[in-house]
């Protein structure tokens, strides 16, 4: 593991603009952000503020309209598609807001998926996938398909899949959005443990209780960072934002 | 990702949509099975022709009154011009031609054969010299060939084809017994092995008798066929020329006159036949080729639909680290498996068809051993060719766009 404190993610005036007919939507409107190795960052903000867009860019799934992104010292814009695939496979674990599980595959096979592309053999793959599902306490649901699982269980499968490659950076888009408070706490304990082990974690959440597990909170609104600081200072200004959102608003997830 | 992994994924997606996969396969199954069935029949016909129509051995040619007639004009000219061939012509060739090793003479009639209350109709009666059994050849199953003295002595000895033997001696040994052929009584000296049937016609419904005996009964006016076997190491054309010269001089032909007889070789017959089957084969190949292209297009279409349907899956795979090559490979392997599976089922169907054709119709069919590798090769090619475009479409999808797809 490289020395803690090294800058691992650097965003420089990052913009993502969607053109809808004559209208331009600035999902990200000039984001500057620097995240150090081993940091634990919560990203907060109202619905539609650009959190998922930011996560997709950091996760090398999407490309910015303009601006720079340096990951581990590499300009992401200069990387080839194969190099990006490699990074998505080995460096980054991504928990999607909408899970993105494959409906035809069992929980176990879904979790194994990234390892197929790491070239890991069948038996080791299965073993690691089981371990990972064990971590999220789904050992008894390995043979269920996503549509045979509850929303929270699907979310945990998605987390297990993100962890199975032992990524250095974990990106989690509302990983506890569908979980009751007890399970949420278990998941947060897991993330805390991962962070203690040196993993960089970025998580999107609406809940201050969840955000408090992180050491740093970045708040965005309308594609701009409006506050960035220690979670201890998560005070009135952010609670105002949070209160405009129902913390239990439901997502219209696809079962996949 | 290894190719094995790609195969595993592809089989998973083929099995997850069995009905559609089967419908996709149908085109390939039908085209492969029809081409292989056609090949089996042609192959069967070729083998059959080689073994039987021209059941002349290698290096044998037959001089007959008409030879191979190609058309009506040929036939009329030959009828006007050609003379009957005689036993003495054969003997003269044997005496004069050193390039001809062995000469046999044969003449045919048809008669009824009887023994006690058993009988068989339409028996082909061949009057032969003893060397015919060698030259043609007929394999002896019981007893013996005629002796020289039986031929010269016009004896009433008979050699039985298998049908006649089975009809007249259902459960007794025929050797040494007497049968009636036409109006005369003959002593059975030998019997042949079964030769089987062709186009539904038995090739075992015959008896052979000495040619001298034949001519005593039926007269000497009929034209004989003269079978000649060339000497070892001599080109067949030279042996044929030598025999021609002898016959032409016996028939007092002038230099410019055409032959007044015909010569048939197994090679000649085979060439004629091969030309015919090659024509059938190329037409069949063309038709099946078109249907293969059509089934390739069906596969391509299905794969394109699959790519659209599975856009989200592709997005997920890319998000967790699949490279463009991994995705291309997955879809390419899927289309190759689809077309090869179709080819495999097509081969099974064709094998079944050729058994049915063999048993139910008079056509012989023989499933050729090179059909499976050929089908496999064709199907792989089709799978790759028609799978490439959908596979590349899939691999080029943008991960985030693909994840957003419905
Ligand atoms: N593909 C797209 N095309 C057009 N506009 C888009 C697209 N994706 C996102 N947007 C817009 O960009 C903005 C930011 O979206 P984003 O998904 O990042 O929000 P979010 O902060 O994750 O919201 P939530 O908390 O509801 O998940 C929204 O206004 C959204 O409408
Ligand atoms: Mg979001």
XYZ file of C-alpha atoms and ligand atoms in Angstrom:
694
model
C 0.000 0.000 0.000
C 1.349 3.417 -0.945
C 1.951 6.110 1.644
C -1.189 7.636 3.164
C -1.831 11.221 2.413
C -0.859 11.034 -1.217
C -3.378 12.657 -3.535
C -5.270 9.876 -5.292
C -8.097 11.808 -6.962
C -7.811 15.308 -8.313
C -10.663 17.033 -10.142
C -9.990 20.320 -11.842
C -12.916 22.462 -12.931
C -14.846 19.372 -13.981
C -17.998 19.934 -16.006
C -20.665 17.641 -17.308
C -23.318 19.214 -19.469
C -26.270 17.405 -20.994
C -27.925 19.028 -23.963
C -31.649 18.371 -23.977
C -32.965 19.921 -27.151
C -32.417 23.655 -26.762
C -31.780 23.408 -23.035
C -28.454 22.691 -21.375
C -28.388 20.822 -18.076
C -25.214 21.471 -16.098
C -25.116 18.313 -14.027
C -21.633 19.301 -12.883
C -20.740 22.926 -13.134
C -17.031 23.364 -12.419
C -16.093 20.943 -9.644
C -12.652 21.177 -8.019
C -11.955 18.372 -5.631
C -8.906 16.713 -4.189
C -9.108 13.421 -2.314
C -6.166 11.838 -0.572
C -5.289 8.219 -0.312
C -7.158 6.631 2.591
C -9.710 9.412 2.977
C -13.313 8.725 3.867
C -15.565 11.232 2.129
C -19.314 11.635 2.188
C -20.968 13.440 -0.700
C -24.285 15.054 0.116
C -26.747 17.211 -1.667
C -30.344 17.334 -2.831
C -31.733 15.064 -5.494
C -30.571 16.058 -8.941
C -27.608 18.016 -7.634
C -25.126 15.883 -9.592
C -23.887 13.375 -7.016
C -24.302 10.296 -9.214
C -22.836 12.148 -12.170
C -19.777 12.939 -10.082
C -19.444 9.355 -8.916
C -19.688 8.018 -12.472
C -16.917 10.364 -13.553
C -14.698 9.397 -10.614
C -15.428 5.735 -11.362
C -14.185 6.117 -14.949
C -17.581 5.122 -16.309
C -18.398 8.488 -17.811
C -16.331 11.168 -19.498
C -16.546 14.848 -18.540
C -17.588 17.540 -20.985
C -14.557 19.532 -19.884
C -12.076 19.761 -17.064
C -9.336 17.512 -15.812
C -9.340 14.325 -13.775
C -6.110 12.883 -12.412
C -6.388 9.442 -10.850
C -3.314 8.016 -9.143
C -1.176 10.478 -11.074
C -2.695 9.559 -14.479
C -4.703 11.952 -16.608
C -7.831 9.829 -17.087
C -8.615 11.598 -20.353
C -5.408 10.205 -21.840
C -6.079 6.583 -20.923
C -7.153 4.028 -23.511
C -10.416 2.129 -23.191
C -8.520 -0.984 -22.125
C -6.687 0.933 -19.419
C -9.988 2.338 -18.168
C -11.450 -1.178 -18.096
C -8.441 -2.292 -16.094
C -8.925 0.540 -13.582
C -12.637 -0.221 -13.229
C -11.729 -3.833 -12.628
C -8.779 -3.566 -10.222
C -8.713 -0.109 -8.653
C -12.329 0.827 -8.168
C -15.262 -0.874 -6.550
C -18.556 0.738 -7.508
C -21.855 0.316 -5.673
C -24.538 1.649 -7.961
C -27.525 3.549 -6.736
C -29.634 1.180 -8.830
C -27.504 -1.893 -8.013
C -27.078 -3.005 -11.631
C -27.112 -6.712 -10.930
C -27.551 -9.167 -13.814
C -31.046 -10.648 -13.459
C -30.169 -14.024 -14.973
C -27.341 -14.713 -12.550
C -27.468 -15.842 -8.932
C -26.100 -13.606 -6.205
C -22.919 -15.674 -6.193
C -22.422 -15.375 -9.953
C -23.127 -11.654 -9.825
C -20.443 -11.210 -7.217
C -18.022 -13.367 -9.222
C -18.489 -11.194 -12.296
C -15.594 -8.730 -11.831
C -13.217 -11.598 -11.076
C -13.955 -13.182 -14.482
C -12.433 -10.099 -16.037
C -9.460 -10.220 -13.679
C -8.674 -13.634 -15.121
C -9.153 -15.457 -11.832
C -9.858 -19.194 -11.971
C -13.204 -20.778 -11.209
C -12.522 -22.126 -7.756
C -10.750 -19.071 -6.353
C -13.459 -16.918 -7.861
C -16.209 -18.784 -6.103
C -14.328 -18.820 -2.839
C -13.759 -15.072 -2.884
C -17.341 -14.371 -3.921
C -18.605 -16.444 -0.991
C -16.291 -14.589 1.379
C -17.552 -11.309 0.060
C -21.193 -12.340 0.428
C -20.363 -13.527 3.909
C -19.105 -10.037 4.755
C -22.491 -8.569 3.880
C -24.241 -11.439 5.672
C -25.828 -13.013 2.658
C -24.141 -16.411 2.911
C -27.588 -18.043 2.965
C -28.760 -16.331 -0.218
C -25.927 -17.171 -2.628
C -28.154 -19.114 -5.025
C -30.935 -16.566 -5.235
C -31.415 -14.446 -8.288
C -31.895 -10.701 -7.849
C -35.679 -10.963 -8.291
C -35.723 -13.479 -5.456
C -34.053 -11.005 -3.100
C -35.380 -8.044 -1.145
C -34.265 -4.528 -2.069
C -31.865 -4.399 0.844
C -30.451 -7.812 -0.013
C -29.849 -6.696 -3.588
C -28.048 -3.679 -2.279
C -25.833 -5.907 -0.188
C -25.084 -8.136 -3.205
C -24.041 -4.971 -5.047
C -21.736 -4.079 -2.147
C -20.287 -7.596 -2.081
C -19.582 -7.326 -5.807
C -17.817 -3.997 -5.331
C -15.652 -5.432 -2.568
C -14.778 -8.744 -4.177
C -11.857 -7.367 -6.174
C -10.416 -5.732 -3.017
C -10.342 -2.327 -4.699
C -8.266 0.533 -3.313
C -11.091 2.981 -3.945
C -14.680 2.204 -3.043
C -17.356 4.375 -4.591
C -20.771 3.842 -3.043
C -23.817 5.665 -4.349
C -26.260 5.555 -1.439
C -25.225 2.111 -0.229
C -27.644 2.236 2.679
C -30.536 3.854 0.842
C -32.693 0.756 1.071
C -31.575 -0.649 4.394
C -33.112 -0.504 7.838
C -31.016 1.199 10.485
C -29.566 -2.018 11.944
C -28.360 -3.323 8.599
C -27.192 0.157 7.696
C -25.046 0.214 10.754
C -23.570 -3.190 9.881
C -22.696 -1.958 6.416
C -21.219 1.227 7.823
C -19.116 -0.814 10.232
C -17.830 -2.754 7.271
C -16.954 0.446 5.429
C -15.276 1.871 8.509
C -13.197 -1.281 8.761
C -12.228 -1.047 5.091
C -11.236 2.555 5.585
C -9.128 1.622 8.609
C -7.366 -0.887 6.378
C -6.359 1.969 4.111
C -9.036 1.962 1.429
C -10.225 5.252 0.071
C -14.006 5.495 0.382
C -16.375 7.938 -1.234
C -20.017 7.531 -0.434
C -23.122 9.387 -1.428
C -25.790 9.737 1.200
C -28.706 11.850 2.244
C -28.484 10.934 5.892
C -26.384 12.910 8.287
C -26.068 9.885 10.585
C -24.477 7.959 7.777
C -22.369 10.889 6.660
C -20.939 11.216 10.143
C -19.087 7.927 9.668
C -16.984 9.715 7.096
C -14.412 12.237 8.179
C -15.126 14.715 5.454
C -18.367 15.869 3.900
C -18.653 17.472 0.480
C -21.974 19.114 -0.224
C -23.045 19.866 -3.786
C -25.941 21.762 -5.132
C -26.779 22.378 -8.768
C -23.513 20.835 -9.848
C -21.344 23.012 -7.650
C -19.560 22.267 -4.387
C -21.077 24.560 -1.783
C -19.286 23.219 1.254
C -16.378 20.936 1.976
C -15.146 20.192 5.456
C -15.060 17.946 8.469
C -18.268 16.072 9.265
C -18.077 17.590 12.769
C -19.196 20.878 11.275
C -22.205 19.288 9.580
C -24.396 21.995 10.964
C -27.416 24.028 10.192
C -26.507 24.957 6.681
C -26.517 21.290 5.522
C -29.455 20.241 7.628
C -31.437 22.835 5.764
C -30.560 21.030 2.584
C -31.228 17.652 4.067
C -34.603 18.671 5.349
C -35.743 19.658 1.876
C -35.285 16.010 1.024
C -37.151 13.225 2.605
C -34.440 10.961 3.952
C -36.546 7.966 3.115
C -37.404 8.917 -0.416
C -37.706 5.821 -2.457
C -35.871 5.016 -5.621
C -37.590 3.517 -8.562
C -35.108 0.722 -8.913
C -35.022 -1.733 -11.632
C -34.793 -5.192 -10.063
C -31.687 -5.742 -12.134
C -10.947 -13.384 -19.962
C -10.301 -16.837 -21.405
C -12.167 -18.311 -24.353
C -13.516 -20.953 -21.974
C -15.104 -18.210 -19.904
C -16.635 -16.717 -23.041
C -18.049 -20.128 -23.961
C -19.537 -20.503 -20.499
C -21.191 -17.087 -20.669
C -22.448 -17.729 -24.210
C -23.983 -21.074 -23.287
C -25.659 -19.387 -20.347
C -27.336 -16.836 -22.567
C -28.255 -19.394 -25.237
C -29.923 -21.587 -22.611
C -31.712 -18.658 -21.023
C -33.706 -18.209 -24.200
C -34.181 -21.720 -25.509
C -37.045 -21.192 -27.909
C -35.444 -18.257 -29.656
C -32.110 -20.032 -29.810
C -33.794 -23.035 -31.406
C -35.589 -20.906 -33.995
C -32.269 -19.276 -34.794
C -30.728 -22.691 -35.248
C -33.479 -23.902 -37.558
C -32.037 -22.234 -40.639
C -28.613 -23.724 -40.107
C -30.060 -27.118 -39.227
C -32.064 -27.228 -42.433
C -29.298 -26.029 -44.730
C -26.606 -28.230 -43.237
C -28.836 -31.283 -43.157
C -29.968 -30.779 -46.743
C -26.457 -30.279 -48.116
C -25.195 -33.300 -46.214
C -28.170 -35.404 -47.318
C -27.518 -34.442 -50.955
C -23.829 -35.217 -50.502
C -24.715 -38.550 -48.913
C -26.915 -39.519 -51.849
C -24.334 -38.431 -54.417
C -21.608 -40.137 -52.450
C -23.754 -43.252 -52.228
C -24.445 -43.131 -55.970
C -20.760 -42.669 -56.731
C -19.727 -45.584 -54.576
C -22.501 -47.644 -56.051
C -21.526 -46.752 -59.610
C -17.915 -47.509 -58.914
C -18.807 -50.862 -57.438
C -21.616 -51.959 -59.646
C -22.946 -50.267 -62.788
C -19.489 -50.493 -64.130
C -18.745 -53.544 -62.104
C -15.958 -54.135 -64.523
C -12.720 -54.551 -62.684
C -9.891 -52.102 -63.142
C -8.164 -52.386 -66.501
C -11.153 -54.098 -68.103
C -12.911 -52.952 -71.265
C -15.939 -54.454 -72.941
C -16.470 -54.562 -76.673
C -20.135 -54.673 -77.566
C -22.303 -54.008 -80.578
C -23.368 -50.559 -79.419
C -21.074 -49.373 -76.642
C -22.175 -46.196 -74.859
C -24.864 -44.437 -76.848
C -25.072 -40.705 -76.165
C -28.122 -39.697 -78.213
C -30.739 -40.788 -80.731
C -28.656 -39.997 -83.831
C -25.851 -42.092 -82.402
C -28.275 -44.907 -81.855
C -29.711 -44.855 -85.402
C -26.242 -44.630 -86.965
C -25.059 -47.503 -84.816
C -28.094 -49.622 -85.679
C -27.467 -49.110 -89.403
C -23.720 -49.591 -89.245
C -22.779 -51.988 -86.477
C -22.361 -55.725 -86.993
C -23.114 -58.450 -84.522
C -20.059 -59.626 -82.613
C -19.333 -63.354 -82.548
C -17.649 -65.771 -80.214
C -14.889 -66.143 -82.821
C -14.146 -62.379 -82.594
C -13.350 -62.858 -78.936
C -11.172 -65.871 -79.610
C -9.318 -63.939 -82.333
C -8.602 -61.045 -79.953
C -7.346 -63.466 -77.390
C -5.049 -65.067 -79.915
C -3.766 -61.892 -81.608
C -3.429 -59.315 -78.825
C -0.430 -59.650 -76.569
C -1.455 -56.529 -74.649
C -4.692 -58.263 -73.634
C -4.268 -60.696 -70.823
C -7.617 -62.393 -70.631
C -10.726 -62.410 -72.830
C -14.193 -63.509 -71.845
C -17.300 -63.678 -74.021
C -20.874 -63.369 -72.806
C -24.340 -63.313 -74.325
C -27.679 -62.788 -72.651
C -31.239 -64.078 -72.742
C -34.069 -64.219 -70.241
C -35.844 -67.315 -69.004
C -37.760 -68.918 -66.175
C -35.930 -71.242 -63.783
C -37.686 -74.136 -61.966
C -36.997 -76.929 -59.557
C -39.720 -79.247 -58.366
C -42.561 -76.865 -57.433
C -40.270 -73.860 -56.938
C -39.654 -71.320 -59.697
C -38.329 -67.848 -60.416
C -39.228 -65.603 -63.370
C -37.177 -63.239 -65.500
C -33.834 -64.828 -64.819
C -30.983 -63.314 -66.827
C -29.326 -66.255 -68.574
C -25.708 -65.500 -69.443
C -23.862 -67.757 -71.857
C -20.218 -67.302 -70.965
C -16.724 -68.496 -71.407
C -15.179 -69.484 -68.096
C -12.938 -66.408 -67.870
C -15.987 -64.110 -67.464
C -16.351 -65.119 -63.832
C -12.781 -63.935 -63.335
C -12.944 -60.725 -65.291
C -16.250 -59.275 -64.100
C -15.660 -60.610 -61.330
C -18.241 -62.895 -59.733
C -17.270 -64.207 -56.341
C -17.889 -67.892 -55.923
C -19.684 -68.806 -52.708
C -20.153 -72.549 -53.263
C -19.010 -75.077 -55.855
C -16.811 -73.961 -58.725
C -16.456 -72.170 -62.060
C -17.002 -74.050 -65.335
C -14.209 -76.234 -66.576
C -12.719 -75.836 -70.075
C -14.225 -79.169 -71.094
C -17.693 -78.107 -69.955
C -17.404 -74.995 -72.154
C -16.045 -76.833 -75.158
C -18.293 -79.827 -74.614
C -21.571 -77.828 -74.578
C -22.507 -79.399 -71.289
C -25.650 -78.570 -69.374
C -23.928 -77.070 -66.357
C -25.211 -73.968 -64.567
C -23.801 -71.404 -62.126
C -26.416 -69.696 -59.941
C -26.891 -66.099 -58.890
C -27.950 -65.679 -55.283
C -31.651 -64.924 -55.992
C -32.027 -68.064 -58.075
C -30.271 -70.112 -55.447
C -32.499 -68.775 -52.686
C -35.649 -69.252 -54.733
C -34.920 -72.811 -55.822
C -32.865 -74.065 -52.888
C -34.331 -72.329 -49.858
C -32.789 -74.800 -47.449
C -30.694 -77.277 -49.368
C -27.226 -77.253 -50.857
C -27.640 -76.646 -54.621
C -24.340 -78.180 -55.771
C -24.875 -81.373 -57.755
C -28.673 -80.861 -57.982
C -30.615 -80.412 -61.226
C -32.742 -77.410 -62.204
C -34.697 -76.437 -65.303
C -33.793 -73.255 -67.168
C -36.154 -72.520 -70.016
C -36.872 -75.992 -71.437
C -33.608 -77.750 -70.493
C -32.312 -79.424 -67.396
C -28.979 -78.273 -66.004
C -26.605 -79.571 -63.341
C -25.655 -76.930 -60.741
C -21.874 -76.644 -60.453
C -21.503 -73.416 -58.456
C -23.220 -70.447 -56.828
C -22.196 -66.815 -56.443
C -22.112 -64.515 -53.450
C -24.927 -61.990 -53.068
C -24.275 -58.736 -54.904
C -27.213 -56.739 -53.570
C -29.681 -54.517 -55.359
C -29.429 -51.187 -57.042
C -32.247 -48.718 -57.715
C -34.496 -51.408 -56.298
C -33.398 -53.917 -58.926
C -31.726 -57.081 -57.811
C -28.348 -57.868 -59.308
C -28.544 -61.482 -58.234
C -31.310 -62.751 -60.506
C -29.120 -64.548 -63.035
C -27.676 -67.887 -64.057
C -24.544 -68.509 -66.102
C -24.242 -71.380 -68.561
C -21.478 -72.287 -71.034
C -21.697 -70.054 -74.110
C -21.591 -73.066 -76.402
C -24.616 -74.541 -74.673
C -26.329 -71.146 -74.939
C -25.737 -71.032 -78.685
C -26.953 -74.598 -79.109
C -30.229 -73.613 -77.442
C -30.768 -70.053 -78.707
C -28.756 -70.138 -81.944
C -25.618 -68.277 -82.896
C -27.136 -65.184 -84.471
C -27.138 -62.912 -81.370
C -24.333 -60.416 -80.737
C -21.961 -61.232 -77.896
C -20.089 -58.916 -75.537
C -16.346 -59.373 -75.359
C -14.732 -58.499 -72.016
C -10.985 -57.931 -72.186
C -8.554 -57.444 -69.361
C -5.335 -55.652 -70.261
C -1.948 -57.179 -69.467
C -0.291 -55.826 -66.321
C 1.762 -52.658 -66.789
C 0.162 -51.799 -70.129
C -1.841 -48.587 -70.603
C -5.478 -49.521 -71.161
C -5.661 -47.324 -74.292
C -2.936 -49.314 -76.019
C -4.617 -52.618 -75.214
C -7.915 -51.192 -76.513
C -6.260 -50.006 -79.734
C -4.747 -53.399 -80.331
C -8.137 -55.088 -79.916
C -9.782 -52.494 -82.169
C -7.283 -53.140 -84.936
C -7.963 -56.859 -84.782
C -11.729 -56.373 -84.914
C -11.553 -53.757 -87.703
C -9.512 -56.081 -89.858
C -11.887 -58.981 -89.179
C -14.756 -56.679 -90.192
C -12.836 -55.531 -93.308
C -13.143 -51.845 -92.385
C -11.287 -49.311 -94.496
C -9.024 -46.682 -93.009
C -11.721 -43.990 -93.047
C -14.597 -46.159 -91.870
C -15.877 -45.688 -88.388
C -15.754 -48.548 -85.891
C -18.751 -50.828 -86.324
C -18.699 -51.779 -82.675
C -18.480 -49.971 -79.351
C -15.987 -50.102 -76.508
C -16.957 -49.452 -72.905
C -14.498 -48.997 -70.093
C -15.200 -48.562 -66.409
C -13.299 -45.287 -66.627
C -15.491 -44.110 -69.477
C -18.655 -45.006 -67.630
C -17.368 -43.400 -64.498
C -16.483 -40.195 -66.318
C -19.935 -40.001 -67.804
C -21.392 -40.532 -64.383
C -19.099 -38.144 -62.570
C -19.998 -35.363 -65.014
C -23.633 -35.931 -64.221
C -23.212 -35.980 -60.449
C -20.880 -32.986 -60.543
C -23.683 -31.031 -62.201
C -26.213 -32.149 -59.590
C -23.700 -31.379 -56.893
C -22.953 -27.845 -58.053
C -26.637 -26.980 -58.358
C -27.304 -28.371 -54.905
C -24.325 -26.527 -53.464
C -25.527 -23.288 -54.980
C -29.028 -23.668 -53.555
C -27.760 -24.705 -50.147
C -25.143 -21.958 -50.244
C -27.945 -19.434 -50.560
C -29.836 -20.974 -47.678
C -26.665 -20.921 -45.574
C -26.275 -17.216 -46.252
C -29.901 -16.739 -45.265
C -29.374 -18.625 -42.020
C -26.255 -16.555 -41.399
C -28.355 -13.426 -41.787
C -30.913 -14.864 -39.368
C -28.136 -15.395 -36.843
C -26.867 -11.867 -37.394
C -30.340 -10.461 -36.853
C -30.879 -12.413 -33.675
C -27.499 -11.341 -32.399
C -28.271 -7.700 -33.164
C -31.508 -8.027 -31.234
C -29.617 -9.731 -28.415
C -27.144 -6.861 -28.252
C -29.958 -4.342 -27.937
C -31.792 -6.463 -25.377
C -28.671 -6.981 -23.353
C -27.348 -3.422 -23.505
C -27.683 -3.109 -19.747
C -25.854 -6.385 -19.201
C -23.050 -5.127 -21.423
C -22.962 -1.920 -19.395
C -22.688 -3.875 -16.145
C -19.936 -6.097 -17.539
C -17.996 -3.071 -18.724
C -18.531 -1.294 -15.424
C -16.912 -4.166 -13.542
C -13.974 -4.311 -15.897
C -14.812 -6.125 -19.147
C -12.674 -4.813 -21.997
C -14.024 -4.249 -25.496
C -12.281 -7.429 -26.499
C -14.010 -9.407 -23.755
C -17.391 -8.227 -24.991
C -16.572 -8.872 -28.660
C -15.393 -12.333 -27.765
C -18.491 -13.126 -25.732
C -20.864 -12.282 -28.569
C -18.702 -13.805 -31.282
C -18.437 -17.043 -29.356
C -22.186 -16.991 -28.892
C -22.871 -16.706 -32.612
C -20.288 -19.371 -33.451
C -21.817 -21.709 -30.881
C -25.271 -21.024 -32.289
C -24.249 -21.812 -35.844
C -22.118 -24.822 -34.890
C -24.909 -26.193 -32.752
C -27.173 -25.796 -35.781
C -24.601 -27.576 -37.899
C -24.305 -30.387 -35.392
C -28.062 -30.929 -35.222
C -28.133 -30.669 -39.024
C -25.566 -33.460 -39.246
C -27.610 -35.671 -36.946
C -30.682 -35.002 -39.053
C -28.726 -35.753 -42.230
C -27.394 -39.002 -40.793
C -30.937 -40.016 -39.924
C -32.148 -38.936 -43.374
C -29.523 -40.971 -45.177
C -30.462 -44.062 -43.191
C -34.094 -43.467 -44.111
C -33.281 -42.824 -47.786
C -31.137 -45.924 -47.867
C -33.910 -48.089 -46.478
C -37.063 -46.583 -47.923
C -36.110 -45.327 -51.366
C -34.201 -47.091 -54.138
C -31.474 -44.411 -53.923
C -28.317 -45.468 -52.185
C -27.066 -42.963 -49.588
C -23.740 -43.068 -47.833
C -22.932 -40.499 -45.141
C -19.402 -39.336 -45.975
C -16.875 -39.114 -43.154
C -15.635 -35.728 -44.233
C -19.107 -34.194 -43.804
C -18.741 -33.412 -40.066
C -15.448 -31.500 -40.361
C -16.780 -29.712 -43.428
C -20.004 -28.721 -41.653
C -18.036 -27.598 -38.624
C -15.793 -25.456 -40.796
C -18.699 -23.890 -42.700
C -20.612 -23.157 -39.497
C -17.646 -21.603 -37.745
C -17.066 -19.380 -40.743
C -20.709 -18.347 -40.850
C -20.774 -17.745 -37.105
C -17.727 -15.511 -37.252
C -18.687 -13.705 -40.438
C -22.236 -12.898 -39.399
C -21.425 -12.509 -35.710
C -18.692 -9.952 -36.161
C -20.877 -6.945 -36.777
C -23.198 -7.497 -33.751
C -20.225 -8.326 -31.527
C -18.422 -5.123 -32.440
C -21.594 -3.126 -31.940
C -21.818 -4.578 -28.442
C -18.186 -3.909 -27.622
C -18.384 -0.273 -28.691
C -21.223 0.626 -26.350
C -20.383 3.372 -23.912
C -20.551 1.919 -20.385
C -22.636 4.659 -18.804
C -25.020 4.901 -21.783
C -25.426 1.139 -21.686
C -26.161 1.188 -17.956
C -28.861 3.783 -18.473
C -30.595 1.717 -21.164
C -34.037 0.402 -20.326
N -28.266 11.134 -19.210
C -28.735 12.307 -18.825
N -29.309 13.126 -19.695
C -29.766 14.332 -19.330
N -29.698 14.791 -18.095
C -29.173 14.016 -17.146
C -28.665 12.732 -17.456
N -28.164 12.189 -16.306
C -28.376 13.085 -15.346
N -28.962 14.194 -15.836
C -29.321 15.385 -15.076
O -28.184 15.770 -14.352
C -28.560 16.175 -13.061
C -27.771 15.446 -12.009
O -28.186 14.089 -11.979
P -27.615 13.060 -10.939
O -28.108 11.711 -11.317
O -26.137 13.224 -10.861
O -28.306 13.528 -9.602
P -28.115 12.976 -8.112
O -27.483 14.034 -7.336
O -27.438 11.656 -8.152
O -29.624 12.812 -7.656
P -30.255 11.670 -6.728
O -29.954 12.041 -5.323
O -31.710 11.804 -7.010
O -29.682 10.380 -7.134
C -30.056 16.008 -12.932
O -30.686 17.224 -13.114
C -30.412 15.088 -14.076
O -31.662 15.399 -14.605
Mg -27.970 9.725 -7.703
